Coordinates of C-alpha atoms in Angstrom, one line a residue:
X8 CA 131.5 87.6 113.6
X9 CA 130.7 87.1 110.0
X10 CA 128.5 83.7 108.8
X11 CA 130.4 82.1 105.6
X12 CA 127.5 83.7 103.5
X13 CA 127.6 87.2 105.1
X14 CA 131.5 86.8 104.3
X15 CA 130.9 85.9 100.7
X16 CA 128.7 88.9 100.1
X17 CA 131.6 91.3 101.3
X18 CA 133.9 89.7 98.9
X19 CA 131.7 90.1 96.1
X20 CA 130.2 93.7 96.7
X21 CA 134.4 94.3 97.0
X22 CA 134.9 93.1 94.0
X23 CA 132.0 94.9 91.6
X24 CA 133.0 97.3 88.7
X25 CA 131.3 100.0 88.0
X26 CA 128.1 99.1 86.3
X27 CA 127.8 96.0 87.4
X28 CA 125.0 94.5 90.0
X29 CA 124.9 92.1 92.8
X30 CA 121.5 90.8 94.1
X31 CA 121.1 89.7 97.0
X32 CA 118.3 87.5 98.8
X33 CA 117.7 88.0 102.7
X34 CA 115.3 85.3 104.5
X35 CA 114.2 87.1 107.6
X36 CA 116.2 88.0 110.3
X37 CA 119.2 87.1 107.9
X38 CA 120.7 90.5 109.5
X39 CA 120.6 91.9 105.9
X40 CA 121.2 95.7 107.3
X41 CA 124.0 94.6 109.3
X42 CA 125.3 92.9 106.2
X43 CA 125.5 96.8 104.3
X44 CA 126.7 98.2 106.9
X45 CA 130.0 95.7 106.7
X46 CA 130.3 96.2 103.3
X47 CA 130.3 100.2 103.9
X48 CA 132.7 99.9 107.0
X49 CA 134.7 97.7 104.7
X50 CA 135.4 100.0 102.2
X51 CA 135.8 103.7 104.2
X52 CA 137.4 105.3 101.5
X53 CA 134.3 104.2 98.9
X54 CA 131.1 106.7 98.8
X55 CA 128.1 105.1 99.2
X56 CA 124.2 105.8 98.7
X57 CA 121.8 104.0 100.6
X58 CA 118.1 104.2 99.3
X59 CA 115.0 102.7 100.5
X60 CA 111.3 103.7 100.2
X61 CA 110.0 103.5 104.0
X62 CA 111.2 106.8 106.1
X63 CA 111.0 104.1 109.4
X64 CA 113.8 101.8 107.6
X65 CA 116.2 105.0 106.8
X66 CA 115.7 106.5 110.2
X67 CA 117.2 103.0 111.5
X68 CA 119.6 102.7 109.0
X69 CA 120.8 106.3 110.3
X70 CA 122.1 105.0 113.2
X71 CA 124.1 102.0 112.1
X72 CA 125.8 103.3 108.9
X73 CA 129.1 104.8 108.8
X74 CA 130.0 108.3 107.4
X75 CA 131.0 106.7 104.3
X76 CA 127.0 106.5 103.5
X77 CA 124.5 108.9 102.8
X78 CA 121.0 107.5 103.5
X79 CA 117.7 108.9 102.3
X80 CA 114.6 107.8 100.7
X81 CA 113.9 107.7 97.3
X82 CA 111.4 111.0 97.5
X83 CA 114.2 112.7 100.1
X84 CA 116.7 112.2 97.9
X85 CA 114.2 114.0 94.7
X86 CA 112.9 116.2 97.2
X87 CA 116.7 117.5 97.9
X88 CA 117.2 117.8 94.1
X89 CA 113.9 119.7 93.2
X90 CA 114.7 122.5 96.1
X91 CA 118.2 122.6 94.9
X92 CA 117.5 123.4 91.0
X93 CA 113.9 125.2 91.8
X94 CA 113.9 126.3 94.9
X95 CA 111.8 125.9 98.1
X96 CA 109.1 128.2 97.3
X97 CA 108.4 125.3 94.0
X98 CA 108.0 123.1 96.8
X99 CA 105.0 125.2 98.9
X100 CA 102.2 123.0 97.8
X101 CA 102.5 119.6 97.6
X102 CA 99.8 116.9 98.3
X103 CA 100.0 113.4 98.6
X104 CA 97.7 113.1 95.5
X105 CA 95.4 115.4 92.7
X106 CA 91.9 115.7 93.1
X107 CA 89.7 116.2 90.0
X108 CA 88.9 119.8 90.9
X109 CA 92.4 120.6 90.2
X110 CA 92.2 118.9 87.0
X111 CA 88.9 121.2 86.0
X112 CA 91.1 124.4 85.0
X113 CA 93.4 122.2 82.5
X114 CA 90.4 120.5 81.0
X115 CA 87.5 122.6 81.4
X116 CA 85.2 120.2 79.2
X117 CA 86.3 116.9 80.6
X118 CA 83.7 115.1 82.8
X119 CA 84.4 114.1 86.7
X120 CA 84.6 110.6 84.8
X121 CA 87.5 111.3 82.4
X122 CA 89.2 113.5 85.1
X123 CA 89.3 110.3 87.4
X124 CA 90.9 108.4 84.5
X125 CA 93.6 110.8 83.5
X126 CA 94.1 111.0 87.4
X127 CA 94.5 107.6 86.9
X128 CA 96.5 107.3 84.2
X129 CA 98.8 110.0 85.8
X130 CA 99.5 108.0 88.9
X131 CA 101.0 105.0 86.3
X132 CA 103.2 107.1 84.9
X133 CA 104.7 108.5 88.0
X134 CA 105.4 104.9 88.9
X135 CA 106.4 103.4 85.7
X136 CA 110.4 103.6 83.9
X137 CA 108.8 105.1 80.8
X138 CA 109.9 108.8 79.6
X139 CA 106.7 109.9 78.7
X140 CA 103.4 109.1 78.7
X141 CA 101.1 107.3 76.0
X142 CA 98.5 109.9 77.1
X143 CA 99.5 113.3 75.9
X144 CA 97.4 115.1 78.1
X145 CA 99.0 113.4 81.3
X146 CA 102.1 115.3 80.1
X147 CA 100.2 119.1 80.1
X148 CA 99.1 118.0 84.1
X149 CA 102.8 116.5 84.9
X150 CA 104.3 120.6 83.6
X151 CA 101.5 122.6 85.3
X152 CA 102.3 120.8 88.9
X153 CA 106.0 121.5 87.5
X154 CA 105.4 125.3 86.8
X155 CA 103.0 125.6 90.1
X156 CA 99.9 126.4 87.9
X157 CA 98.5 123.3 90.1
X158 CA 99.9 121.6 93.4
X159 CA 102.5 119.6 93.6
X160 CA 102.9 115.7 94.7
X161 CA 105.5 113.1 96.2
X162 CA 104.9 111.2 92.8
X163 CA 105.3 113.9 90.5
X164 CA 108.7 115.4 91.7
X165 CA 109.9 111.8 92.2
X166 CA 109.5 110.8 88.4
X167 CA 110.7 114.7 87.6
X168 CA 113.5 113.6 89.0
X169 CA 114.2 110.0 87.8
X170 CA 113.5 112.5 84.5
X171 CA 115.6 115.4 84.6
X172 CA 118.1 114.7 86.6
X173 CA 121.3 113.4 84.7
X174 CA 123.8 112.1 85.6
X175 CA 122.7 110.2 88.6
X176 CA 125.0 109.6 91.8
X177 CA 128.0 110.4 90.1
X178 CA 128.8 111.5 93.3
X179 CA 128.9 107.6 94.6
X180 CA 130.6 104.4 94.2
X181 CA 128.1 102.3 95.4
X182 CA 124.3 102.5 95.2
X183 CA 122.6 100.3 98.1
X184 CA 118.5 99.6 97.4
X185 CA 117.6 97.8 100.7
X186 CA 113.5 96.0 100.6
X187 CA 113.7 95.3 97.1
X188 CA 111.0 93.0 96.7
X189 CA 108.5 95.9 97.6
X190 CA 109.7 98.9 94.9
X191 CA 108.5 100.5 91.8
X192 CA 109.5 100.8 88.4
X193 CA 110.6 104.3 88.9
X194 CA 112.6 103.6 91.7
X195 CA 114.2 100.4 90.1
X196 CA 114.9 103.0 87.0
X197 CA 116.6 105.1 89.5
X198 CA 118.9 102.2 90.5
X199 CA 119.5 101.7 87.0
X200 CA 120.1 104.5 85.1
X201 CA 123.9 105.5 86.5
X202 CA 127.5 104.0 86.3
X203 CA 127.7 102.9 90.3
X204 CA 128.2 99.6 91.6
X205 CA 124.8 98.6 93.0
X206 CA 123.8 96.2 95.5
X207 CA 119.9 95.2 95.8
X208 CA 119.0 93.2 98.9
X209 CA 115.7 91.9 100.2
X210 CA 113.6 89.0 100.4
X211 CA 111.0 87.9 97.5
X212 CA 108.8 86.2 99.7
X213 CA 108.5 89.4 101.6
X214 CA 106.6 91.0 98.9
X215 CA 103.4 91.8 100.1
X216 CA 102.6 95.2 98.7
X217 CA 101.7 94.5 95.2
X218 CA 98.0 96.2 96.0
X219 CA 99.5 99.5 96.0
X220 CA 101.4 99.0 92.7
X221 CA 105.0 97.6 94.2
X222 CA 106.6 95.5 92.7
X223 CA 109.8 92.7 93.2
X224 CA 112.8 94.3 91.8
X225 CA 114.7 90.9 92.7
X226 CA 112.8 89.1 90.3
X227 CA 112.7 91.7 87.2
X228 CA 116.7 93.2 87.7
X229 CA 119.1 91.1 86.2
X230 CA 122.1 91.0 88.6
X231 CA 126.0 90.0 87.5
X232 CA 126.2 87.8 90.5
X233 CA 123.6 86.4 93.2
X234 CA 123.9 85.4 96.8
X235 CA 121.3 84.3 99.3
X236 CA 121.7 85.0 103.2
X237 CA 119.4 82.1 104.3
X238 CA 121.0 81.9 108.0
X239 CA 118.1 84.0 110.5
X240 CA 119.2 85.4 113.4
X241 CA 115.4 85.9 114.8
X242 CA 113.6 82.5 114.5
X243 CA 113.7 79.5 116.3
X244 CA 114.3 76.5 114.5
X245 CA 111.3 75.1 114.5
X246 CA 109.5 78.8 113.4
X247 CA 111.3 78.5 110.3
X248 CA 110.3 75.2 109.7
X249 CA 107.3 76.1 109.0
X250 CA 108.0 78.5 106.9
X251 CA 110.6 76.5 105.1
X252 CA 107.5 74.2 104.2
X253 CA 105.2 76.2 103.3
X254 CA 107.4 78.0 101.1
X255 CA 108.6 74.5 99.7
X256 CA 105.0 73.6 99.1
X257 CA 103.6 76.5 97.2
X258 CA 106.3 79.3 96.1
X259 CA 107.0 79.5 92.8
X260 CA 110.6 79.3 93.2
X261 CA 110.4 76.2 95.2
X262 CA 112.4 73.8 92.8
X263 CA 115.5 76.6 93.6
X264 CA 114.5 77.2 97.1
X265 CA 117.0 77.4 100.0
X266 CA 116.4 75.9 103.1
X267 CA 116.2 78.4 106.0
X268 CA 118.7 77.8 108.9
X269 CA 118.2 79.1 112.4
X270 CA 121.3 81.4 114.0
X271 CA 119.3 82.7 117.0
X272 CA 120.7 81.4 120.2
X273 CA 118.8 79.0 122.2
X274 CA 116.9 80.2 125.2
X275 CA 113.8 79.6 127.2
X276 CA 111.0 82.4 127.0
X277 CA 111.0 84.6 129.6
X278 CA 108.1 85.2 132.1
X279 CA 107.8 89.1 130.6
X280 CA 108.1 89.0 127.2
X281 CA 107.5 90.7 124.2
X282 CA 103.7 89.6 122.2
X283 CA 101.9 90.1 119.5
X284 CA 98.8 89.3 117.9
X285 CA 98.8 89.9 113.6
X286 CA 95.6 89.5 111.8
X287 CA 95.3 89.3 108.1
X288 CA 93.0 92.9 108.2
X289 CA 91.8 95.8 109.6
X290 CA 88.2 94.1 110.2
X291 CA 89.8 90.9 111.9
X292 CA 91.8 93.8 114.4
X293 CA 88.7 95.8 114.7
X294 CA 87.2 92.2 115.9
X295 CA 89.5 91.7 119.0
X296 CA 89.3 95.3 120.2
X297 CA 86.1 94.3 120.5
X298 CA 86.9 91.9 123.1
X299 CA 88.8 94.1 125.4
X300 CA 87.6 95.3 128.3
X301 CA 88.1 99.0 129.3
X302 CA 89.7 97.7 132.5
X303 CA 92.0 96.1 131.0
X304 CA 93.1 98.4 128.2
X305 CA 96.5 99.0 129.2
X306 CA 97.6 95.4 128.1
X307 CA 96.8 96.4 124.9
X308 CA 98.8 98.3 122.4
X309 CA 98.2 98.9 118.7
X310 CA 100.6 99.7 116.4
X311 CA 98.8 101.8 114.0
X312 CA 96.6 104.8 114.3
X313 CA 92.9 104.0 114.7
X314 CA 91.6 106.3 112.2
X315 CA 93.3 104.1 109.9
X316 CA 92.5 100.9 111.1
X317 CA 88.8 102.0 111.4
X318 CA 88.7 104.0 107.9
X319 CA 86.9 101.3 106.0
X320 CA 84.3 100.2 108.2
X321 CA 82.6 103.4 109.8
X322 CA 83.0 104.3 106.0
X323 CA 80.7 101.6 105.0
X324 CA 78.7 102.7 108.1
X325 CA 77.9 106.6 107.1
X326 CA 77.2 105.1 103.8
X327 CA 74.8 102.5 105.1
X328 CA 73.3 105.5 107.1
X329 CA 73.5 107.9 104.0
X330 CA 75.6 110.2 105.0
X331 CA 78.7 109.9 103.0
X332 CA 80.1 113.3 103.4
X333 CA 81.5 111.4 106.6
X334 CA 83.7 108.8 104.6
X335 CA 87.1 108.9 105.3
X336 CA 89.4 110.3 102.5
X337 CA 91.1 107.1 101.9
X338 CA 87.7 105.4 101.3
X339 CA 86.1 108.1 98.6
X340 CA 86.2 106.0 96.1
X341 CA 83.1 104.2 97.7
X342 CA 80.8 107.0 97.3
X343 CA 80.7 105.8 94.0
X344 CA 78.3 103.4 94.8
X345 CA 74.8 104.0 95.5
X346 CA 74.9 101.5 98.5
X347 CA 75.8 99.4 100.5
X348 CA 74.2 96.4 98.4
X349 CA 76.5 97.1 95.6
X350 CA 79.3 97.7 97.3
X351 CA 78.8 94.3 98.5
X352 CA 78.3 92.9 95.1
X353 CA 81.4 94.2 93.9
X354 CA 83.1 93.2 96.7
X355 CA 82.4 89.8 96.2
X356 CA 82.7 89.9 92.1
X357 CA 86.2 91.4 93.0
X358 CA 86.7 88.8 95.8
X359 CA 88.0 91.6 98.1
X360 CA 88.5 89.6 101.2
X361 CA 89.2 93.1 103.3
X362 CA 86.0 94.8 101.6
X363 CA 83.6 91.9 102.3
X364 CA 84.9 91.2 106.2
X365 CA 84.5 95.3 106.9
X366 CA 80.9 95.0 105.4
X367 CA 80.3 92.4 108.1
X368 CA 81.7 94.4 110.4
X369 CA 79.2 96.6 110.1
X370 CA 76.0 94.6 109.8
X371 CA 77.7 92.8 113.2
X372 CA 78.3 95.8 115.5
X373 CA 76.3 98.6 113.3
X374 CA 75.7 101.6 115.7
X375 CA 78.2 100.3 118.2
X376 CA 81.5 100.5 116.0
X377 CA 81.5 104.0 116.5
X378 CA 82.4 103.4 120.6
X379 CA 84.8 100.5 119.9
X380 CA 86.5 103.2 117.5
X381 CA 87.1 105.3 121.3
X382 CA 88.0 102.1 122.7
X383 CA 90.5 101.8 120.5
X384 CA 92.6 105.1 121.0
X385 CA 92.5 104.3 124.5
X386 CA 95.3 101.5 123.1
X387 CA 96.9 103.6 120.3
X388 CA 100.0 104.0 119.4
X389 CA 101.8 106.9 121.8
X390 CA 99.1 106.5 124.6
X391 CA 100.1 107.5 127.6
X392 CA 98.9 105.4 129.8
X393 CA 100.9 102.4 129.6
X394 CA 100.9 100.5 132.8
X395 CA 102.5 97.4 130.7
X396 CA 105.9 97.2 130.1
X397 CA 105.0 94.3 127.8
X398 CA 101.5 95.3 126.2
X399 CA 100.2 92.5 123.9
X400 CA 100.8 93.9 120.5
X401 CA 97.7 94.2 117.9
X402 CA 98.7 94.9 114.6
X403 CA 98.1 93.3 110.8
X404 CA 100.4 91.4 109.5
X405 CA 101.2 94.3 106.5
X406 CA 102.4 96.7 109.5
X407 CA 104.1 93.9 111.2
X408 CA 106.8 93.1 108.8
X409 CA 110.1 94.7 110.1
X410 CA 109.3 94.0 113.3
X411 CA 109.3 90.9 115.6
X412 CA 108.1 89.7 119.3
X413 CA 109.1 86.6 121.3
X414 CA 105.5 85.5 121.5
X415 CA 103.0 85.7 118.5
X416 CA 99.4 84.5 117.7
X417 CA 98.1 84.5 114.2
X418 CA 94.5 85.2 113.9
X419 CA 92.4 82.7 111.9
X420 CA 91.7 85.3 108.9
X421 CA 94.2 84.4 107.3
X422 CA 94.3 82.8 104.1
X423 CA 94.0 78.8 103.4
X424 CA 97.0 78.3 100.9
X425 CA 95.7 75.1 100.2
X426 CA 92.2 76.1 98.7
X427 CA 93.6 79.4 96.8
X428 CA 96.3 77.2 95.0
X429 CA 93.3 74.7 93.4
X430 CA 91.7 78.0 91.9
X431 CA 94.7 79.9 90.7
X432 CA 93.8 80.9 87.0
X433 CA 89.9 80.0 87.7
X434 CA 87.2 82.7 87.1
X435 CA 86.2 84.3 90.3
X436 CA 83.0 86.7 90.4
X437 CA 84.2 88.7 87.5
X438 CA 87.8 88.3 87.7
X439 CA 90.5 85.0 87.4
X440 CA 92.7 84.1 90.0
X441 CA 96.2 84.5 89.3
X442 CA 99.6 83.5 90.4
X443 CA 100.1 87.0 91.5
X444 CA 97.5 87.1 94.0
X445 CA 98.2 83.6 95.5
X446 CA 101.8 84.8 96.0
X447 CA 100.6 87.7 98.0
X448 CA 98.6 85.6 100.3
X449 CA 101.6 82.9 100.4
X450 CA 104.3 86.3 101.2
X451 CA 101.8 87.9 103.9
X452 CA 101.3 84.4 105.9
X453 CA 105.5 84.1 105.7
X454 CA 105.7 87.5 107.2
X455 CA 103.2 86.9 110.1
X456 CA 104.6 83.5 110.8
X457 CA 108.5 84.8 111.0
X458 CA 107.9 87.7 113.4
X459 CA 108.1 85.5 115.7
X460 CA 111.2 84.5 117.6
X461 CA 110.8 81.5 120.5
X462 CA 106.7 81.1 120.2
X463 CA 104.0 81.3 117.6
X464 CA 100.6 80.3 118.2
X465 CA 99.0 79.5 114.6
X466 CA 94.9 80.0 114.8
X467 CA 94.7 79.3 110.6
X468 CA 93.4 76.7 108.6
X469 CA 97.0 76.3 107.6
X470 CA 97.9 74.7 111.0
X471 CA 95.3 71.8 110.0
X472 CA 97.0 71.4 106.5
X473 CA 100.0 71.5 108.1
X474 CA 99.3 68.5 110.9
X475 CA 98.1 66.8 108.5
X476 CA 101.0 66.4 106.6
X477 CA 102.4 65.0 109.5
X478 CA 104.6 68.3 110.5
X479 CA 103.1 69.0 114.5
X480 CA 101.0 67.0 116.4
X481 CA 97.3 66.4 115.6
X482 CA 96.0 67.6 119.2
X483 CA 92.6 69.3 120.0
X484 CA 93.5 73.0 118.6
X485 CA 93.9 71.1 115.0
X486 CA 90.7 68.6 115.5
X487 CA 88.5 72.0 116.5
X488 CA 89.7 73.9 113.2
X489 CA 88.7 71.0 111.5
X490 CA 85.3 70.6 112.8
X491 CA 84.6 74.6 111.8
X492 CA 86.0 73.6 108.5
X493 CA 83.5 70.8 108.5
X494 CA 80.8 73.4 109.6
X495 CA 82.0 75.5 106.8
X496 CA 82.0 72.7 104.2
X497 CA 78.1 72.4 104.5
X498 CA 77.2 76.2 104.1
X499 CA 76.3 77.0 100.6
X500 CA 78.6 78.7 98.1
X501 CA 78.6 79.4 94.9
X502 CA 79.6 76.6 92.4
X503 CA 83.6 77.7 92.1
X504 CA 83.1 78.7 95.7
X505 CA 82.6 74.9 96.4
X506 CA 85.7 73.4 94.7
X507 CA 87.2 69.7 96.9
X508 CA 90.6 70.4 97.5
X509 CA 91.9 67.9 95.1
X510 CA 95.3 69.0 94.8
X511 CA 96.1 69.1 98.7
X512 CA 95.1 65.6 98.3
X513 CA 97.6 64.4 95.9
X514 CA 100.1 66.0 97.7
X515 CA 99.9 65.2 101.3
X516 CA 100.7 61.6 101.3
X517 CA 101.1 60.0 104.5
X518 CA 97.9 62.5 105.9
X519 CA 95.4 61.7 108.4
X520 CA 92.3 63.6 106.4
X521 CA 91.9 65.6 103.0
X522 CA 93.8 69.2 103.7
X523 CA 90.4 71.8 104.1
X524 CA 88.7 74.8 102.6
X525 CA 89.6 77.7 105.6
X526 CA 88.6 80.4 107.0
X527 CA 89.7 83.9 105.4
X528 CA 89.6 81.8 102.3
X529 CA 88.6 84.3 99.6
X530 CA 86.1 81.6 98.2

């Protein structure tokens, strides 16, 4: 049965013209899916288009739509129309990005350096709305990959088509663009540029993947009509809460913020249940696989592959021991460097929290990470060896979202809200704070903290601010976060690293002590 919301967004997505655009904003577990898929089953006779960037999300989708919908991603959908209008054989060599050397036959004269930045350069582009590029010569490598003089990529057949193609989905009624707080400007162009009646659903707190370039198209599309689902099926009252004040407390839409209501039936947790433990990185992860025992492996399950997990760290390692022809592909771009040392440095001018915890890593466990590395694909993903029906999960909390558990503990990396809120728009190292990057950190502890349905166990600092403001008892896990805080407070930092919260004290009136500096602080 329909909630009154879920009821109001059928009316209205029934009631679009063409052209127009209805926005809506999902909290999580607001059953936002099983929303569009009553809209669809609404409407048989209507043809609908349902896009979305991960393949996981369409694969699900797959199975719930109706045969009134056609579901792909965004690259399916300009993979279908390249191989239609070029043919297959265009479609031989693709990669999943250019390397200079391909570059070298276009520009012969061009050094490695101004190869990386049209490589660069070409990547913006491929994301952006525009219809060509400022850089001319970003154009001559867009029509070689075209013409098959060099190899082909996801990105540049995507923007070929957002290009070329014309008219878009006249085929459709309805365009559906599902996780739109986490697109990119090509896709949102896509959503755009036809005559459909479009719906774009997701959840703005849920954007956490601004580091690879996404970006919120809820808060850039301007919509003929918005609704919010703010009704969760997954949470427990009490989960979302927490959330709810959090969110109140820091998110910039706070003044306009709806308050998060629990739908999830009550019930008590059973004895086997579904767990998880999300850190905030890799290093954090990489850091309680260090703690299992081989015995005991198959209570343990990660969700992703540990060649990813570990890519960073036995990087830094093969660097540390000079041999960087072993760094993974992902982490090239620190052979740059000429060590370790100033990899460091610019970690810490950049205030790359992930960088600077994977450097520790590896002056912590040094020669050994390479055997924790084969402890970990004894608990991979696909293993098949699992004696637990209900392994405890070990994820982050980036490949957690989607997902939830009955049980969850957050690790304490993540981080304090309190301290990065007193230095937005300060310099740090060589870079200022902004809005943006607080936002992220805000998003990603909202995501950790509703994957859980009936129990979460919060290990941050942001369990101290939050007792203190009186929200949950002040009991002996809270006074031991504080004394590390304490511990913390009297290790030396850098002046700006030093900063009193002055601002959590204004605001939590009525609390028993000063909110803290925390760990996985950035500063």
């Amino acid at each position: 049965m329909l909630t009154e919301e879920q009821q109001a967004v059928l009316a209205a997505a029934q009631g679009l013209k063409p052209g127009q655009v209805l926005k809506i904003e999902a909290c999580a577990g607001a059953g936002k899916t099983a929303t569009l898929v009553e809209i669809a089953k609404s409407m048989p006779t209507a043809r609908f288009l349902y896009l979305a960037f991960n393949k996981n999300i369409v694969e699900e989708a797959r199975q719930r739509f109706t045969p009134n919908v056609r579901i792909f991603t965004t690259h399916a959908l300009a993979y279908a129309w390249f191989a239609y209008t070029r043919g297959y054989e265009a479609l031989r060599d693709i990669r999943s990005a250019l390397r200079i050397f391909d570059l070298e036959p276009l520009f012969p004269k061009a050094s490695h350096t101004e190869l990386y930045g049209l490589l660069s350069g070409l990547k913006s582009f491929c994301y952006s709305a525009a219809k060509e590029p400022v850089n001319k010569d970003l154009m001559i490598i867009f029509k070689a990959a075209m013409e098959g003089k060099i190899p082909l990529t996801h990105d540049i057949y995507l923007k070929a088509y957002q290009l070329y193609c014309q008219p878009k989905f006249r085929n459709y009624d309805y365009v559906l663009l599902d996780e739109g707080q986490d697109t990119n400007d090509v896709t949102m162009e896509l959503f755009l540029d036809n005559n459909c009646r479009r719906i774009l659903v997701g959840d703005s707190h849920q954007a956490i993947y601004a580091f690879r370039g996404a970006v919120n198209a809820l808060s850039r599309i301007k919509a003929d009509q918005t609704l919010h689902l703010t009704n969760s099926f997954r949470c427990s009252q009490e989960i979302l809460d927490r959330a709810n004040w959090f969110l109140k407390r820091y998110a910039d839409d706070r003044t306009s913020l709806k308050k998060m209501i629990s739908c999830a039936p009550e019930r008590e947790i059973a004895q086997k249940h579904s767990k998880s433990f999300i850190t905030r990185t890799n290093a954090e992860l990489i850091r309680r696989i260090s703690e299992i025992q081989p015995a005991d492996a198959g209570d343990f399950e990660l969700l992703r592959q540990p060649e990813l997990i570990f890519a960073t760290a036995v990087s830094l390692l093969a660097i540390k021991n000079g041999r960087k022809q072993n760094v993974h592909p992902s982490c090239k771009w620190l052979t740059r460097f000429d060590g370790i040392c100033n990899i460091k440095d610019f970690a810490e001018d950049c205030a790359d929290l992930e960088l600077l915890q994977n450097i520790k890593l590896v002056e912590d466990f040094g020669s050994a990470l390479p055997e924790l590395f084969e402890r970990a694909q004894k608990i991979g993903p696909g293993r098949s060896d699992n004696s637990n029906p209900f392994p405890l999960v070990l994820t982050t909390a980036h490949s957690a979202k989607g997902l939830e558990w009955d049980e969850v503990d957050l690790a304490g990396d993540f981080a304090a809200l309190c301290d990065l809120y007193d230095v937005i728009g300060q310099q740090v190292g060589k870079r200022k704070y902004t809005i943006e990057d607080f936002e992220q950190e805000l998003n990603l502890y909202y995501v950790a903290v509703t994957r859980a349905r009936l129990m979460l166990h919060d290990h941050t600092y942001n369990l101290v601010e939050y007792a203190n403001a009186g929200q949950c008892p002040y009991d002996d896990e809270v006074q031991k976060l504080e004394d590390q805080l304490e511990e913390e407070r009297r290790m030396p930092h850098e002046t700006v690293r030093r900063g009193k919260n002055k601002s959590a004290k204004k605001k939590s009136s009525g609390s028993r002590k000063t909110s803290p500096r925390g760990r996985g602080s950035f500063f």
